Coordinates of C-alpha atoms in Angstrom, one line a residue:
M1 CA -28.9 -150.1 -106.6
S2 CA -26.8 -147.1 -107.4
K3 CA -28.3 -144.3 -109.5
F4 CA -26.8 -142.8 -112.6
I5 CA -26.5 -139.1 -112.3
D6 CA -25.1 -137.1 -115.2
R7 CA -26.2 -133.5 -114.3
V8 CA -25.9 -131.8 -110.9
V9 CA -25.8 -128.3 -109.5
L10 CA -22.7 -127.8 -107.3
H11 CA -22.3 -124.9 -104.8
V12 CA -18.6 -124.3 -104.2
R13 CA -16.9 -122.0 -101.8
A14 CA -13.2 -121.4 -101.5
G15 CA -11.5 -120.9 -98.2
R16 CA -11.3 -117.5 -96.5
G17 CA -7.8 -115.9 -95.9
G18 CA -6.6 -115.6 -92.4
H19 CA -6.4 -112.1 -90.8
G20 CA -3.0 -110.6 -90.2
C21 CA -1.8 -110.0 -86.6
A22 CA -1.1 -106.7 -85.0
S23 CA 1.5 -107.4 -82.3
V24 CA 4.5 -105.7 -80.7
H25 CA 7.5 -107.6 -79.5
R26 CA 7.6 -107.8 -75.7
E27 CA 10.6 -109.0 -73.9
K28 CA 12.1 -108.2 -70.5
F29 CA 14.7 -105.4 -70.6
K30 CA 13.9 -104.8 -74.3
P31 CA 11.3 -102.0 -74.6
L32 CA 9.9 -101.0 -77.9
G33 CA 10.8 -104.3 -79.5
G34 CA 9.0 -103.4 -82.8
P35 CA 6.1 -105.0 -84.6
D36 CA 6.2 -108.8 -84.9
G37 CA 2.7 -109.7 -86.2
G38 CA 2.6 -112.5 -88.7
N39 CA 0.6 -112.7 -92.0
G40 CA -2.6 -114.7 -92.3
G41 CA -2.6 -117.9 -94.4
N42 CA -4.3 -118.0 -97.8
G43 CA -7.6 -119.8 -98.1
G44 CA -7.8 -123.2 -99.8
D45 CA -8.8 -123.6 -103.5
V46 CA -11.7 -125.9 -104.8
I47 CA -10.2 -128.1 -107.5
L48 CA -11.9 -130.5 -109.9
E49 CA -9.8 -133.5 -111.0
V50 CA -10.6 -136.3 -113.5
D51 CA -10.4 -139.7 -111.9
G52 CA -10.6 -142.9 -113.9
N53 CA -12.4 -144.7 -111.1
V54 CA -15.3 -142.3 -111.0
H55 CA -18.1 -142.9 -113.5
T56 CA -21.0 -140.8 -112.3
L57 CA -21.8 -137.6 -110.5
L58 CA -23.8 -139.4 -107.8
D59 CA -21.7 -138.0 -104.9
F60 CA -22.4 -134.4 -105.8
H61 CA -26.1 -135.2 -106.1
F62 CA -26.3 -136.1 -102.4
H63 CA -23.6 -133.6 -101.3
P64 CA -24.0 -130.5 -103.5
H65 CA -22.1 -128.1 -101.2
A66 CA -18.3 -128.1 -101.3
K67 CA -16.1 -125.8 -99.1
A68 CA -12.3 -125.6 -98.9
G69 CA -10.4 -124.9 -95.7
N70 CA -9.9 -121.4 -94.3
G71 CA -6.5 -119.9 -93.7
K72 CA -5.4 -119.5 -90.2
P73 CA -4.7 -116.0 -88.7
G74 CA -1.2 -114.7 -88.1
E75 CA 0.3 -114.7 -84.6
G76 CA 2.9 -112.7 -82.7
G77 CA 6.6 -113.5 -83.0
N78 CA 6.4 -113.2 -86.8
R79 CA 4.5 -116.5 -87.1
D80 CA 2.5 -116.7 -90.2
G81 CA -0.9 -118.5 -90.2
K82 CA -1.3 -121.9 -91.8
M83 CA -2.7 -122.0 -95.3
G84 CA -6.1 -123.5 -95.9
T85 CA -6.4 -127.0 -97.2
D86 CA -7.4 -127.3 -100.9
L87 CA -10.5 -129.3 -101.6
V88 CA -10.0 -131.7 -104.5
L89 CA -13.2 -133.1 -106.0
K90 CA -13.0 -136.2 -108.2
V91 CA -15.1 -136.1 -111.3
P92 CA -15.5 -138.6 -114.2
D93 CA -13.8 -138.3 -117.5
G94 CA -15.9 -136.1 -119.9
T95 CA -17.3 -133.7 -117.3
V96 CA -18.3 -130.3 -118.6
V97 CA -18.4 -127.3 -116.1
V98 CA -21.0 -124.6 -116.9
D99 CA -21.5 -121.4 -114.9
K100 CA -24.9 -119.9 -113.9
D101 CA -25.0 -117.9 -117.2
G102 CA -24.7 -121.0 -119.3
E103 CA -21.1 -120.3 -120.4
V104 CA -18.7 -123.3 -120.5
V105 CA -16.0 -122.9 -117.9
V106 CA -13.9 -125.9 -118.6
D107 CA -14.2 -129.3 -120.4
L108 CA -12.5 -131.9 -118.3
V109 CA -11.3 -134.7 -120.6
G110 CA -8.3 -137.0 -119.7
V111 CA -7.5 -138.7 -116.5
G112 CA -5.5 -136.5 -114.2
N113 CA -6.7 -133.2 -115.7
R114 CA -7.3 -130.6 -113.0
F115 CA -8.9 -127.2 -112.9
V116 CA -9.3 -124.6 -110.1
V117 CA -13.0 -123.6 -110.1
A118 CA -12.8 -121.4 -107.0
K119 CA -9.8 -119.5 -105.8
G120 CA -9.1 -119.1 -102.1
G121 CA -8.9 -115.6 -100.5
R122 CA -5.6 -113.9 -99.7
G123 CA -4.4 -113.8 -96.2
G124 CA -4.0 -110.4 -94.6
L125 CA -0.6 -108.8 -93.9
G126 CA 0.5 -108.5 -90.3
N127 CA 1.9 -105.3 -88.9
A128 CA 5.4 -106.5 -89.3
S129 CA 4.9 -106.5 -93.1
L130 CA 3.2 -103.1 -93.0
A131 CA 6.1 -101.4 -91.1
S132 CA 7.7 -98.5 -93.0
K133 CA 10.1 -95.6 -92.4
A134 CA 7.2 -93.3 -91.5
R135 CA 5.1 -96.0 -89.7
K136 CA 7.6 -98.0 -87.7
A137 CA 5.1 -99.8 -85.4
P138 CA 1.7 -100.1 -87.1
G139 CA -1.1 -100.6 -84.6
F140 CA -3.2 -102.5 -87.2
A141 CA -3.1 -105.4 -89.6
L142 CA -5.0 -106.2 -92.8
L143 CA -8.0 -108.5 -92.9
G144 CA -8.1 -111.7 -94.9
E145 CA -10.2 -111.9 -98.0
E146 CA -13.2 -114.1 -98.6
G147 CA -12.8 -116.9 -101.0
E148 CA -14.7 -117.2 -104.3
E149 CA -18.2 -118.5 -104.0
L150 CA -20.3 -119.6 -107.0
D151 CA -22.8 -122.1 -108.3
L152 CA -21.8 -124.4 -111.1
V153 CA -23.5 -127.0 -113.3
L154 CA -21.6 -130.3 -113.9
E155 CA -22.7 -132.3 -117.0
L156 CA -21.3 -135.7 -117.8
K157 CA -20.8 -136.7 -121.4
S158 CA -19.8 -140.3 -121.8
V159 CA -16.4 -140.9 -123.5
A160 CA -17.3 -143.8 -125.8
D161 CA -15.9 -144.8 -129.2
V162 CA -19.2 -146.2 -130.6
G163 CA -22.6 -144.9 -129.9
L164 CA -25.7 -147.1 -130.4
V165 CA -28.9 -145.2 -131.4
G166 CA -32.3 -146.6 -132.2
F167 CA -35.9 -146.6 -131.2
P168 CA -36.9 -148.1 -127.8
S169 CA -36.8 -151.9 -127.7
A170 CA -34.6 -152.0 -130.8
G171 CA -32.1 -154.2 -129.0
K172 CA -29.4 -151.8 -128.1
S173 CA -28.9 -153.0 -124.5
S174 CA -29.0 -156.6 -125.7
L175 CA -26.3 -155.8 -128.2
V176 CA -24.1 -154.2 -125.5
S177 CA -24.5 -157.3 -123.3
V178 CA -23.4 -159.7 -126.0
L179 CA -20.5 -157.6 -127.3
S180 CA -19.1 -156.9 -123.8
A181 CA -19.2 -158.0 -120.2
A182 CA -21.8 -155.3 -119.3
K183 CA -25.1 -156.6 -117.9
P184 CA -27.7 -153.9 -118.5
K185 CA -31.4 -154.4 -117.7
I186 CA -33.2 -156.0 -120.6
A187 CA -37.0 -156.3 -120.9
D188 CA -39.7 -156.4 -123.7
Y189 CA -41.3 -153.0 -123.0
P190 CA -40.3 -149.6 -124.3
F191 CA -38.0 -147.3 -122.3
T192 CA -36.5 -150.3 -120.3
T193 CA -33.2 -148.5 -120.4
L194 CA -33.2 -145.3 -118.4
V195 CA -29.5 -144.6 -118.3
P196 CA -26.6 -145.0 -120.8
N197 CA -24.9 -148.3 -120.7
L198 CA -21.2 -148.6 -121.4
G199 CA -19.4 -151.8 -122.4
V200 CA -15.7 -152.5 -123.3
V201 CA -15.2 -154.6 -126.4
A202 CA -11.9 -156.3 -127.4
S203 CA -11.3 -157.2 -131.1
G204 CA -7.8 -158.4 -131.8
D205 CA -5.4 -155.7 -130.8
T206 CA -8.1 -153.0 -130.6
T207 CA -10.1 -152.3 -127.5
F208 CA -13.0 -149.8 -127.7
T209 CA -16.0 -148.8 -125.7
V210 CA -19.7 -149.0 -126.8
A211 CA -22.5 -146.9 -125.3
D212 CA -26.3 -147.1 -126.0
V213 CA -28.4 -144.0 -125.6
P214 CA -31.9 -144.7 -124.3
G215 CA -35.2 -143.1 -125.3
L216 CA -34.6 -141.8 -128.8
I217 CA -37.9 -141.1 -130.5
P218 CA -39.1 -138.5 -133.1
G219 CA -39.0 -135.2 -131.3
A220 CA -36.1 -136.1 -129.0
S221 CA -34.1 -133.0 -129.9
D222 CA -37.1 -130.9 -128.8
G223 CA -37.4 -132.7 -125.4
R224 CA -39.7 -135.6 -126.2
G225 CA -39.0 -138.9 -124.5
L226 CA -35.6 -139.3 -122.8
G227 CA -33.5 -138.4 -125.8
L228 CA -32.8 -134.7 -124.9
D229 CA -31.3 -135.7 -121.6
F230 CA -29.0 -138.3 -123.1
L231 CA -28.2 -137.1 -126.6
R232 CA -25.2 -135.3 -125.2
H233 CA -23.6 -138.7 -124.5
L234 CA -23.2 -139.1 -128.2
E235 CA -21.2 -135.9 -128.6
R236 CA -17.8 -137.6 -128.0
C237 CA -18.5 -140.8 -130.0
A238 CA -16.4 -141.4 -133.1
V239 CA -18.9 -143.8 -134.8
L240 CA -22.7 -143.8 -134.6
A241 CA -24.4 -147.1 -135.1
H242 CA -28.1 -147.3 -136.0
V243 CA -29.7 -150.4 -134.3
V244 CA -32.9 -151.2 -136.3
D245 CA -35.6 -153.6 -135.2
C246 CA -36.5 -155.7 -138.2
A247 CA -39.2 -157.6 -136.4
T248 CA -41.3 -154.8 -135.1
L249 CA -45.1 -155.2 -135.2
E250 CA -45.9 -151.5 -134.9
P251 CA -47.9 -150.2 -137.8
G252 CA -46.2 -147.5 -140.0
R253 CA -42.7 -148.5 -139.0
D254 CA -39.9 -150.0 -141.1
P255 CA -36.1 -149.9 -140.9
V256 CA -35.7 -147.0 -143.5
S257 CA -38.3 -144.7 -141.9
D258 CA -36.8 -145.4 -138.4
V259 CA -33.3 -144.5 -139.5
D260 CA -34.6 -141.4 -141.4
A261 CA -36.5 -140.2 -138.3
L262 CA -33.5 -140.6 -136.0
E263 CA -31.2 -138.9 -138.6
A264 CA -33.5 -135.9 -138.5
E265 CA -33.2 -135.8 -134.7
L266 CA -29.4 -136.1 -134.8
A267 CA -29.2 -133.3 -137.4
A268 CA -31.5 -131.1 -135.3
Y269 CA -29.5 -131.6 -132.1
K270 CA -26.9 -128.9 -131.5
P271 CA -23.9 -129.9 -129.3
A272 CA -23.4 -127.5 -126.4
L273 CA -19.6 -127.4 -127.0
A274 CA -18.7 -126.3 -130.5
G275 CA -15.2 -127.4 -131.6
D276 CA -14.4 -129.4 -128.5
A277 CA -13.9 -133.1 -127.9
S278 CA -17.4 -133.6 -129.2
L279 CA -15.9 -133.9 -132.7
G280 CA -18.2 -131.5 -134.4
D281 CA -21.9 -132.0 -135.3
L282 CA -23.5 -135.4 -134.9
A283 CA -24.5 -135.3 -138.6
D284 CA -20.9 -135.6 -139.7
R285 CA -20.0 -138.8 -137.8
P286 CA -19.4 -142.1 -139.6
R287 CA -22.5 -144.3 -139.7
V288 CA -23.1 -148.1 -139.4
V289 CA -26.5 -149.7 -139.8
I290 CA -27.1 -152.8 -137.7
L291 CA -30.3 -154.8 -138.7
N292 CA -31.2 -156.6 -135.5
K293 CA -33.5 -159.6 -134.8
T294 CA -32.9 -161.3 -138.1
D295 CA -33.4 -164.7 -136.3
V296 CA -37.1 -164.0 -136.9
P297 CA -38.1 -165.2 -140.4
D298 CA -40.0 -162.0 -141.2
G299 CA -37.1 -159.9 -139.8
A300 CA -34.5 -161.7 -142.1
E301 CA -36.7 -161.1 -145.1
L302 CA -37.2 -157.4 -144.3
A303 CA -33.5 -156.9 -143.7
E304 CA -32.7 -158.4 -147.1
M305 CA -35.2 -156.0 -148.7
V306 CA -33.8 -152.8 -147.2
T307 CA -30.1 -153.5 -147.2
H308 CA -29.6 -151.8 -150.6
E309 CA -31.3 -148.6 -149.3
F310 CA -28.5 -148.1 -146.8
T311 CA -25.6 -149.2 -149.0
E312 CA -26.6 -146.6 -151.5
R313 CA -26.0 -144.0 -148.8
G314 CA -22.4 -145.4 -148.4
W315 CA -23.1 -146.9 -145.0
P316 CA -21.9 -150.4 -144.0
V317 CA -24.8 -152.7 -143.2
F318 CA -24.7 -155.7 -140.9
E319 CA -27.4 -158.3 -140.3
I320 CA -27.3 -159.7 -136.8
S321 CA -29.2 -161.3 -134.0
A322 CA -28.4 -160.4 -130.4
V323 CA -30.3 -163.5 -129.2
S324 CA -28.6 -166.1 -131.4
R325 CA -25.4 -164.0 -131.7
A326 CA -25.4 -164.5 -135.5
G327 CA -23.3 -161.9 -137.4
L328 CA -21.6 -160.4 -134.3
R329 CA -18.1 -161.4 -135.3
P330 CA -18.0 -159.4 -138.6
L331 CA -19.7 -156.5 -136.9
T332 CA -17.1 -156.4 -134.1
F333 CA -14.2 -156.4 -136.6
A334 CA -15.8 -153.7 -138.7
L335 CA -16.4 -151.5 -135.6
A336 CA -12.8 -152.1 -134.5
D337 CA -11.5 -151.0 -137.9
M338 CA -13.5 -147.8 -137.9
V339 CA -12.4 -146.9 -134.4
R340 CA -8.8 -147.7 -135.3
Q341 CA -9.0 -145.6 -138.4
Y342 CA -10.4 -142.7 -136.4
R343 CA -7.6 -143.0 -133.8
E344 CA -5.0 -142.9 -136.6
D345 CA -6.6 -139.8 -138.1
H346 CA -7.0 -138.1 -134.7
P347 CA -4.1 -139.1 -132.5
K348 CA -4.3 -138.1 -128.9
A349 CA -2.2 -135.1 -128.0
A350 CA 0.8 -135.8 -125.9
P351 CA 0.2 -134.9 -122.3
K352 CA 1.5 -131.4 -121.6
R353 CA 4.0 -130.8 -118.9
P354 CA 2.7 -128.3 -116.3
V355 CA 4.3 -124.9 -116.9
I356 CA 3.9 -122.3 -114.2
R357 CA 4.0 -118.8 -115.5
P358 CA 3.2 -115.5 -113.7
I359 CA -0.2 -114.2 -114.7
A360 CA 0.1 -110.7 -116.2
T361 CA -2.6 -108.6 -114.7
D362 CA -3.0 -104.9 -114.6
E363 CA -4.3 -104.1 -111.1
S364 CA -3.2 -100.5 -111.1
G365 CA -6.2 -99.3 -113.2
F366 CA -9.4 -98.0 -111.7
S367 CA -12.4 -96.0 -112.9
V368 CA -14.7 -93.4 -111.3
I369 CA -18.3 -93.2 -112.4
A370 CA -21.4 -91.4 -111.2
D371 CA -23.5 -93.3 -108.8
P372 CA -26.9 -94.0 -110.5
Q373 CA -28.6 -94.6 -107.1
E374 CA -27.1 -91.6 -105.2
P375 CA -27.4 -88.1 -106.7
G376 CA -24.0 -86.4 -106.6
G377 CA -22.3 -89.6 -105.5
F378 CA -19.6 -91.6 -107.2
I379 CA -18.5 -95.2 -107.5
V380 CA -14.8 -96.2 -107.6
R381 CA -14.2 -99.5 -109.4
G382 CA -10.9 -101.4 -109.6
T383 CA -9.2 -104.5 -108.4
R384 CA -6.8 -102.8 -106.0
P385 CA -9.2 -100.3 -104.4
E386 CA -11.9 -102.9 -103.8
R387 CA -9.4 -105.3 -102.3
W388 CA -7.9 -102.6 -100.0
V389 CA -11.4 -101.8 -98.7
R390 CA -12.2 -105.4 -98.0
Q391 CA -8.9 -105.7 -96.0
T392 CA -9.4 -102.6 -93.9
Q393 CA -10.4 -102.6 -90.2
F394 CA -12.8 -99.7 -90.1
D395 CA -12.9 -99.6 -86.3
N396 CA -9.2 -98.8 -86.3
D397 CA -8.4 -95.1 -87.1
E398 CA -4.8 -95.9 -88.1
A399 CA -6.0 -98.6 -90.6
V400 CA -8.5 -96.1 -92.1
G401 CA -5.7 -93.5 -92.4
Y402 CA -3.5 -96.1 -94.1
L403 CA -6.3 -96.9 -96.6
A404 CA -6.7 -93.2 -97.4
D405 CA -3.0 -92.9 -98.1
R406 CA -3.1 -95.9 -100.4
L407 CA -6.1 -94.5 -102.3
A408 CA -4.4 -91.1 -102.7
R409 CA -1.2 -92.6 -104.0
L410 CA -3.1 -94.6 -106.5
G411 CA -4.8 -91.4 -107.8
V412 CA -8.3 -91.9 -106.5
E413 CA -8.4 -88.5 -104.8
A414 CA -7.3 -86.7 -108.0
A415 CA -9.7 -88.6 -110.1
L416 CA -12.7 -87.6 -107.9
V417 CA -11.7 -84.0 -108.1
K418 CA -11.5 -84.2 -111.8
Q419 CA -15.0 -85.8 -111.9
G420 CA -16.4 -82.8 -109.9
A421 CA -16.8 -84.4 -106.5
V422 CA -17.6 -82.0 -103.7
P423 CA -16.9 -82.3 -99.9
G424 CA -19.4 -84.5 -98.2
C425 CA -20.5 -86.4 -101.3
S426 CA -21.0 -90.1 -101.2
V427 CA -18.1 -92.3 -102.6
T428 CA -18.7 -96.0 -102.8
I429 CA -15.8 -98.6 -103.1
G430 CA -16.9 -102.2 -103.1
D431 CA -19.6 -102.6 -100.4
V432 CA -18.5 -99.6 -98.4
S433 CA -19.7 -95.9 -98.8
F434 CA -17.8 -92.9 -97.5
E435 CA -18.4 -89.2 -97.1
W436 CA -15.6 -87.7 -99.1
E437 CA -13.5 -85.1 -97.2
P438 CA -10.9 -83.7 -99.6
Q439 CA -9.4 -81.4 -97.0
V440 CA -8.0 -84.4 -95.1
S441 CA -4.4 -84.8 -96.2
A442 CA -3.6 -88.2 -97.6
G443 CA -0.7 -89.8 -99.4
V444 CA 1.9 -87.9 -97.3
D445 CA 4.1 -89.1 -94.5
I446 CA 2.7 -88.4 -91.1
V447 CA 4.0 -88.7 -87.5
P448 CA 2.0 -91.4 -85.8
T449 CA 0.3 -90.2 -82.6
G450 CA -0.3 -93.7 -81.1
R451 CA -1.1 -97.2 -82.0
G452 CA -4.5 -97.5 -83.6
T453 CA -5.0 -93.7 -84.0
D454 CA -4.6 -91.2 -86.7
I455 CA -4.3 -87.4 -86.0
R456 CA -6.2 -86.6 -89.2
L457 CA -9.3 -88.4 -87.9
E458 CA -9.4 -86.9 -84.4
N459 CA -12.0 -84.2 -85.3
N460 CA -14.6 -86.6 -86.6
D461 CA -17.3 -88.5 -84.9
R462 CA -15.5 -91.8 -85.1
V463 CA -14.9 -93.5 -81.7
G464 CA -11.1 -93.8 -81.4
A465 CA -9.0 -96.4 -79.7
A466 CA -8.4 -94.3 -76.6
E467 CA -12.2 -93.6 -76.2
R468 CA -12.9 -97.3 -76.6
K469 CA -10.3 -98.2 -73.9
L470 CA -11.8 -95.6 -71.5
A471 CA -15.3 -96.9 -72.0
S472 CA -14.1 -100.4 -71.4
R473 CA -12.5 -99.4 -68.1
A474 CA -15.7 -97.6 -67.1
R475 CA -17.8 -100.7 -67.7
R476 CA -15.5 -102.7 -65.5
G477 CA -15.6 -100.1 -62.7
L478 CA -11.8 -99.3 -62.9
L479 CA -12.0 -95.5 -63.1
D480 CA -11.2 -93.3 -60.1
E481 CA -13.1 -90.2 -58.9
D482 CA -11.3 -88.1 -61.6
G483 CA -12.5 -90.5 -64.3
K484 CA -8.9 -91.7 -65.0

């Protein structure tokens, strides 16, 4: 038997961008062919899409981790890497996505609606794309970026036209079973129904859905019983119907007090999404009172006594019996009229055509603040500086010099001087900390001294490309007596 799951925690991770390629064209009789390293492919996105054939979040309950495909690295010969495959996750209509802070990310209503919850990382540029007049054959490429990774909460709110509310064993499931083709579990003990049951009802030219919400008792809005877990399934219902047990034998209970108790719970419940498809507060929805179990003589007499109590409130009252099916036809027509009236007053918006527009973002800005953890240190924050640091190969001197040039042209060097930075102080950008050396010229055209090297960094303690190559030859025993 399948389980009904209406709330899950989903861990999503978009694909990582592929690294760029540092390659030089090599062909017989054509020396110095120039850089031909291709760009890395972008990582795949994680996308949520509403599917009419999905009715529960059960798949995510058993598979809570979702990861899109990674982009492929670039290759020589100006061959760009393949883009990562997008991961499309099918969710039921009425799914609400909430982030770890409790903020609503998106409300997915309507079959076909899609939303990108995690964006894939950018692919790194190859050295062919980094070539310039001053740096004609770059000996480095940019690294691909990691994709977005986050935890989300998916909550399902049933999209039904009529919501049945009532005390346990009031006959809500029985009413759904006789109004529609649904076959919920029915028994004579409280809390038989543990999950919302949906049924489709046809009345003339109108077809609408009915949902019963289990476990509503006094205190449900504060977490008693099962009501708090399922009250959200009423948020999208256009009509609320009180199903009242007129044949209950419990002392201290009667139809009026039952309805008053549930009305207090509906008024106390606050929908999570204000102003969305939940149609406002539950207290403002149209009401219908259904007096059930009137096939019992005492029940019929009690229903006749309390009818005027509800009609005075302006609520339609219907006496029915889910067992004998008495009174179901007038009830069905009345519910269909109320749903039809609501649809006329709130027509569905025409589906919008997808329009692709460039996103206006200001990536040129950055800020320099004092480092609270490092005395005399500074932190540089900004979209572009942080992205450039993530894409840099720090074991390549030429790549580090290229990063210094980009930061200087952006104005980071001047901003540090203005903030009072001194040589040797700690400067943190993203997850990387540097020792700032303002005497190193940056932002000016230089004459390359070799692929993977930078003359401005030759006097530091960094192990350069030539030293790494020499150490590799020594490990393999390829050096002669002169160490060459």
